[in-house]
């Protein structure tokens, strides 16, 4: 409600329950200003010595030089605001000092315009929202036998590595984060983050396993989106998403996953001994705001995390930014990488359509989602002997008995309740218990399930409350590409997802059900029994690219112009992932009140890579973020367990889904192979100057915008962005011929000779030089790849460069080219 007509009342009144901004026109803006942040300040201001770090070097948080210069920047921010605006007419939310130099402020659009024209101000961008990009996988990835033993076993895997998670917080009491059954943790050697106290119990959220716990909500509060009664003004997870991602990355090993009296296996994080640092910046109903997320990243890097896991992506582009690579979010992550922090980000859930990525920049590891080898199936056997396939994580009805089928719309207590959509079985008080007791209840899959106002969990609770022996949910129409995930329930139950099977069930029910002339049921004669859906079936066709996983090609701007950079980078498990859940969590209605949840999304894939990166960091503590990313990418596989090329789920006009041969736009370099990544042989390294060169040589990026975020003049010696030393080659617009250069470094302990071969789709000719090279341990060598257009098809061509070492190492990089006429 608008209370006054004048521009913007100059005070923000904070109330215990809600924060109310008296005039509705105020918004949050992220402002960057002149002067270098701590990470790149090279000196030059009287009284303040240089604080800049070399590429891949962490910030010394104990240094008085760093602390003093940080205070200086914050004071400058305050002075600028006080000079431009009267006291009380604005509210500064954050000072960004470590990775970018600027602040977040709550002001009116008119005040923002004033700031844009203020000397010393480089950019003023209106804040925008981010959203979540919503176990068996350690065994599937070979961690217990191939990786954990190299670090001393699961009880040492990830020791002293700190993984920072920018997410919805954590439920610290979950057994995945407990310390009572593990060897005591000592202090984290380099981590300096703080632990907030529970506002109710005054107990710390940290326990040795969890070493940091903070929350960031100033922008959410200023926007009027934050409700402390459900969002919790603390690191406590009110959503479930944050606990889930944290346990995938670094949850304790061997935690029994129990629900409804059944154990679904043992859960474990990728790096079960790694420490967890929580930076809560996501919330239940609205997601989060970039101003809060940037503050969380800035703090995490300053605190000394080794790895950052971000299962979040922007709702849309920032209004004032043209390039996908340059905005406060990506610029802050560039600063994080410069400080030696490896960043894994979910690629996005907009698949299977092209150009749906939400993670763009070369300094980030963008993670796509795969289906692993587990499939959960179930079946319904009708009285006429027909077997209808479906899904349902439940036990069977009694094996030797069949039960009467009763449809929810035939057992209404009152016909007037149809306005409540009783067919989706969410409200037991609408249905006749006497007609349902001892029978199987048939329900319909309404739009309410899609809108998350109905849930399979609630159907199970309704059926149980009414005395049913089980339930069936029929999907009678479905949009192309809709995927149904199995849901664990405490009662025999099945979801019939195939529309044809649902029709067969409905026809059988109608034929066997007798009615009077008004349509009222006289007798229910249809029968059936529900099978056992608890045991997974293991498929050799895994892994496959999940339908929802965002696809390339990557884009360099918000006009969707294609970039000379491959994204996603890598594929990791992200479908039907069992992991910890918060009992307060409401992100998934089927898991409200539960301790575990099995959910899907690139949100789940990113912490897999974060955890595996922690294992690599543990073995190779001095490797740069680019080196870790290279090791993951060059050793990834493009074959499934049966030795066939990876497939990708795709929508179909005639079916809910089909499978097609996957390409690098689906999986990047391929599916992660953690064992091989620990010993890659060669790496493609890159640092801050290389990323700056990529930005400077990318056509269409304003050099002033580059300087605004990097505080450095452009250097065009790289020539073309495709020369960035990444473990992939992408040319989005190849005319005639182009030669790209790559540099590899031997990180093995001995000299090795590599034979270099290449293959490409016939439309593009490919040649590598030299065809072989011998590289001593620790030495770097260059090679070139020449690509020539043979014929123009209007589509991308795919290929690879393969380097086979004499000591058994195999290094593969994908090549992606779109040829154009002269």
Short mmCIF file of C-alpha atoms in Angstrom, two decimals, residues 145-357:
data_model
loop_
_atom_site.label_atom_id
_atom_site.label_comp_id
_atom_site.label_asym_id
_atom_site.label_seq_id
_atom_site.Cartn_x
_atom_site.Cartn_y
_atom_site.Cartn_z
CA UNK A 145 37.71 -47.28 -3.91
CA UNK A 146 39.48 -44.83 -6.21
CA UNK A 147 39.77 -41.46 -4.46
CA UNK A 148 39.20 -41.60 -0.71
CA UNK A 149 42.01 -44.18 -0.11
CA UNK A 150 44.57 -41.77 -1.65
CA UNK A 151 43.76 -39.24 1.07
CA UNK A 152 43.81 -41.72 3.96
CA UNK A 153 40.26 -43.11 3.67
CA UNK A 154 36.83 -41.51 4.01
CA UNK A 155 37.68 -40.26 7.51
CA UNK A 156 40.45 -38.08 6.01
CA UNK A 157 38.89 -37.19 2.65
CA UNK A 158 38.89 -33.39 2.42
CA UNK A 159 40.77 -32.86 5.69
CA UNK A 160 41.35 -29.13 6.43
CA UNK A 161 39.67 -27.98 3.21
CA UNK A 162 36.87 -25.43 3.78
CA UNK A 163 33.91 -25.44 1.40
CA UNK A 164 31.84 -22.26 1.47
CA UNK A 165 28.19 -22.65 0.48
CA UNK A 166 26.14 -19.63 -0.60
CA UNK A 167 22.68 -21.03 -0.08
CA UNK A 168 19.66 -21.13 2.24
CA UNK A 169 21.58 -21.93 5.43
CA UNK A 170 21.98 -25.21 7.28
CA UNK A 171 20.20 -27.43 9.79
CA UNK A 172 23.21 -27.96 12.11
CA UNK A 173 21.62 -30.78 14.15
CA UNK A 174 21.45 -33.17 11.21
CA UNK A 175 23.58 -36.34 11.53
CA UNK A 176 25.28 -35.48 8.22
CA UNK A 177 26.95 -32.58 10.07
CA UNK A 178 27.34 -34.15 13.53
CA UNK A 179 30.72 -34.61 15.19
CA UNK A 180 29.96 -37.06 18.00
CA UNK A 181 30.84 -40.15 15.93
CA UNK A 182 33.91 -38.71 14.21
CA UNK A 183 37.45 -38.00 15.26
CA UNK A 184 37.50 -34.54 16.87
CA UNK A 185 38.17 -31.63 14.55
CA UNK A 186 40.96 -29.23 15.35
CA UNK A 187 40.83 -25.57 14.36
CA UNK A 188 40.66 -24.92 10.61
CA UNK A 189 44.21 -23.71 9.89
CA UNK A 190 43.46 -20.75 7.58
CA UNK A 191 39.77 -20.05 8.13
CA UNK A 192 38.81 -16.89 10.03
CA UNK A 193 35.03 -16.79 9.62
CA UNK A 194 32.62 -16.24 12.46
CA UNK A 195 29.72 -18.28 13.82
CA UNK A 196 26.45 -16.60 14.60
CA UNK A 197 24.48 -17.73 17.63
CA UNK A 198 20.99 -19.20 17.53
CA UNK A 199 18.82 -16.23 18.61
CA UNK A 200 16.62 -18.52 20.72
CA UNK A 201 19.07 -20.92 22.38
CA UNK A 202 22.17 -18.66 22.17
CA UNK A 203 24.14 -21.72 21.04
CA UNK A 204 26.63 -21.52 18.18
CA UNK A 205 25.71 -22.95 14.80
CA UNK A 206 29.27 -24.31 14.53
CA UNK A 207 30.63 -27.59 15.85
CA UNK A 208 34.04 -28.17 14.27
CA UNK A 209 32.57 -29.74 11.14
CA UNK A 210 30.63 -26.52 10.52
CA UNK A 211 33.30 -23.85 10.99
CA UNK A 212 31.41 -20.74 9.87
CA UNK A 213 27.76 -19.74 9.85
CA UNK A 214 26.51 -16.28 8.83
CA UNK A 215 23.42 -14.87 7.18
CA UNK A 216 23.00 -11.95 4.77
CA UNK A 217 19.58 -10.35 4.38
CA UNK A 218 19.95 -6.55 4.35
CA UNK A 219 18.81 -6.28 0.73
CA UNK A 220 15.93 -8.70 1.28
CA UNK A 221 14.82 -6.68 4.32
CA UNK A 222 15.10 -3.39 2.47
CA UNK A 223 13.03 -4.81 -0.39
CA UNK A 224 10.29 -5.81 2.07
CA UNK A 225 10.61 -9.48 1.10
CA UNK A 226 12.03 -10.82 4.37
CA UNK A 227 9.72 -12.33 7.00
CA UNK A 228 11.74 -13.34 10.09
CA UNK A 229 9.02 -15.69 11.32
CA UNK A 230 9.61 -18.06 8.38
CA UNK A 231 12.90 -16.89 6.87
CA UNK A 232 14.82 -16.91 10.19
CA UNK A 233 17.25 -14.04 10.85
CA UNK A 234 20.04 -16.56 11.38
CA UNK A 235 21.95 -19.24 9.43
CA UNK A 236 19.16 -21.77 10.18
CA UNK A 237 17.87 -23.39 7.00
CA UNK A 238 14.18 -22.59 6.58
CA UNK A 239 14.08 -24.06 3.09
CA UNK A 240 15.95 -27.40 2.99
CA UNK A 241 18.00 -26.56 -0.11
CA UNK A 242 21.09 -25.38 1.79
CA UNK A 243 21.29 -28.45 4.05
CA UNK A 244 20.90 -30.67 0.97
CA UNK A 245 23.73 -29.04 -1.01
CA UNK A 246 26.05 -28.88 2.03
CA UNK A 247 25.66 -32.60 2.72
CA UNK A 248 26.29 -33.49 -0.95
CA UNK A 249 29.59 -31.59 -0.88
CA UNK A 250 30.87 -32.49 2.58
CA UNK A 251 28.32 -34.46 4.61
CA UNK A 252 29.53 -37.21 6.92
CA UNK A 253 30.04 -40.67 5.45
CA UNK A 254 27.68 -43.60 5.98
CA UNK A 255 24.61 -41.78 7.34
CA UNK A 256 21.54 -44.07 7.09
CA UNK A 257 18.78 -42.55 4.94
CA UNK A 258 15.61 -43.65 6.74
CA UNK A 259 12.06 -42.64 5.85
CA UNK A 260 8.75 -44.31 6.58
CA UNK A 261 10.44 -47.30 8.21
CA UNK A 262 12.67 -48.09 5.24
CA UNK A 263 16.39 -47.47 4.78
CA UNK A 264 17.18 -46.25 1.28
CA UNK A 265 20.93 -46.62 1.71
CA UNK A 266 23.74 -44.60 3.24
CA UNK A 267 24.36 -40.92 2.45
CA UNK A 268 27.79 -39.35 2.16
CA UNK A 269 29.32 -36.15 0.94
CA UNK A 270 31.99 -36.13 -1.75
CA UNK A 271 34.58 -34.91 0.76
CA UNK A 272 33.22 -36.20 4.09
CA UNK A 273 36.01 -34.76 6.22
CA UNK A 274 35.97 -31.29 4.66
CA UNK A 275 34.72 -28.36 6.74
CA UNK A 276 31.55 -26.46 5.93
CA UNK A 277 31.24 -22.67 6.02
CA UNK A 278 27.65 -21.46 5.66
CA UNK A 279 26.74 -18.12 4.05
CA UNK A 280 22.97 -17.89 4.00
CA UNK A 281 21.67 -15.53 1.30
CA UNK A 282 18.69 -17.50 -0.04
CA UNK A 283 15.25 -17.65 1.54
CA UNK A 284 12.05 -19.69 1.30
CA UNK A 285 9.60 -17.75 -0.79
CA UNK A 286 11.56 -15.20 -2.80
CA UNK A 287 15.00 -16.72 -3.40
CA UNK A 288 17.56 -13.99 -2.83
CA UNK A 289 19.04 -10.68 -3.95
CA UNK A 290 22.38 -10.15 -5.67
CA UNK A 291 23.39 -7.48 -3.14
CA UNK A 292 23.14 -10.08 -0.35
CA UNK A 293 24.85 -12.78 -2.44
CA UNK A 294 27.76 -10.49 -3.35
CA UNK A 295 28.19 -9.59 0.33
CA UNK A 296 28.21 -13.31 1.19
CA UNK A 297 30.85 -14.13 -1.47
CA UNK A 298 32.96 -11.13 -0.44
CA UNK A 299 32.88 -12.29 3.18
CA UNK A 300 33.53 -15.95 2.36
CA UNK A 301 36.69 -15.17 0.40
CA UNK A 302 37.92 -12.81 3.11
CA UNK A 303 37.23 -15.54 5.70
CA UNK A 304 39.49 -17.95 3.84
CA UNK A 305 37.30 -20.60 2.16
CA UNK A 306 39.06 -22.86 -0.35
CA UNK A 307 36.04 -23.78 -2.45
CA UNK A 308 32.79 -21.94 -3.18
CA UNK A 309 29.63 -23.81 -4.16
CA UNK A 310 26.81 -21.78 -5.67
CA UNK A 311 23.57 -23.56 -6.51
CA UNK A 312 22.01 -20.28 -7.56
CA UNK A 313 21.55 -18.25 -10.71
CA UNK A 314 20.06 -14.90 -11.69
CA UNK A 315 16.34 -14.59 -12.40
CA UNK A 316 17.28 -12.42 -15.36
CA UNK A 317 19.99 -10.03 -16.51
CA UNK A 318 20.76 -6.90 -14.52
CA UNK A 319 19.05 -3.99 -16.20
CA UNK A 320 22.17 -1.91 -16.89
CA UNK A 321 24.57 -4.69 -17.90
CA UNK A 322 25.17 -5.78 -21.49
CA UNK A 323 27.86 -8.43 -21.06
CA UNK A 324 27.11 -11.72 -19.30
CA UNK A 325 30.67 -11.72 -17.94
CA UNK A 326 30.70 -8.27 -16.33
CA UNK A 327 28.30 -7.46 -13.51
CA UNK A 328 28.72 -7.25 -9.74
CA UNK A 329 28.05 -11.00 -9.34
CA UNK A 330 30.52 -12.33 -11.93
CA UNK A 331 33.09 -9.63 -11.13
CA UNK A 332 33.02 -10.66 -7.47
CA UNK A 333 33.57 -14.28 -8.47
CA UNK A 334 36.51 -13.19 -10.65
CA UNK A 335 37.97 -11.61 -7.52
CA UNK A 336 37.35 -14.86 -5.63
CA UNK A 337 39.25 -16.86 -8.25
CA UNK A 338 42.09 -14.33 -8.17
CA UNK A 339 42.27 -15.02 -4.43
CA UNK A 340 42.74 -18.74 -5.17
CA UNK A 341 39.17 -19.88 -4.51
CA UNK A 342 37.70 -22.54 -6.83
CA UNK A 343 34.09 -21.70 -7.77
CA UNK A 344 31.48 -24.28 -8.83
CA UNK A 345 28.15 -22.90 -10.02
CA UNK A 346 25.00 -24.67 -11.16
CA UNK A 347 24.56 -24.23 -14.92
CA UNK A 348 20.79 -23.69 -14.67
CA UNK A 349 17.60 -25.71 -15.05
CA UNK A 350 16.26 -24.27 -18.31
CA UNK A 351 16.99 -27.34 -20.44
CA UNK A 352 16.65 -28.98 -22.82
CA UNK A 353 16.44 -25.78 -24.83
CA UNK A 354 19.58 -24.07 -26.25
CA UNK A 355 21.11 -20.94 -24.72
CA UNK A 356 19.48 -21.51 -21.32
CA UNK A 357 22.68 -21.30 -19.27
#
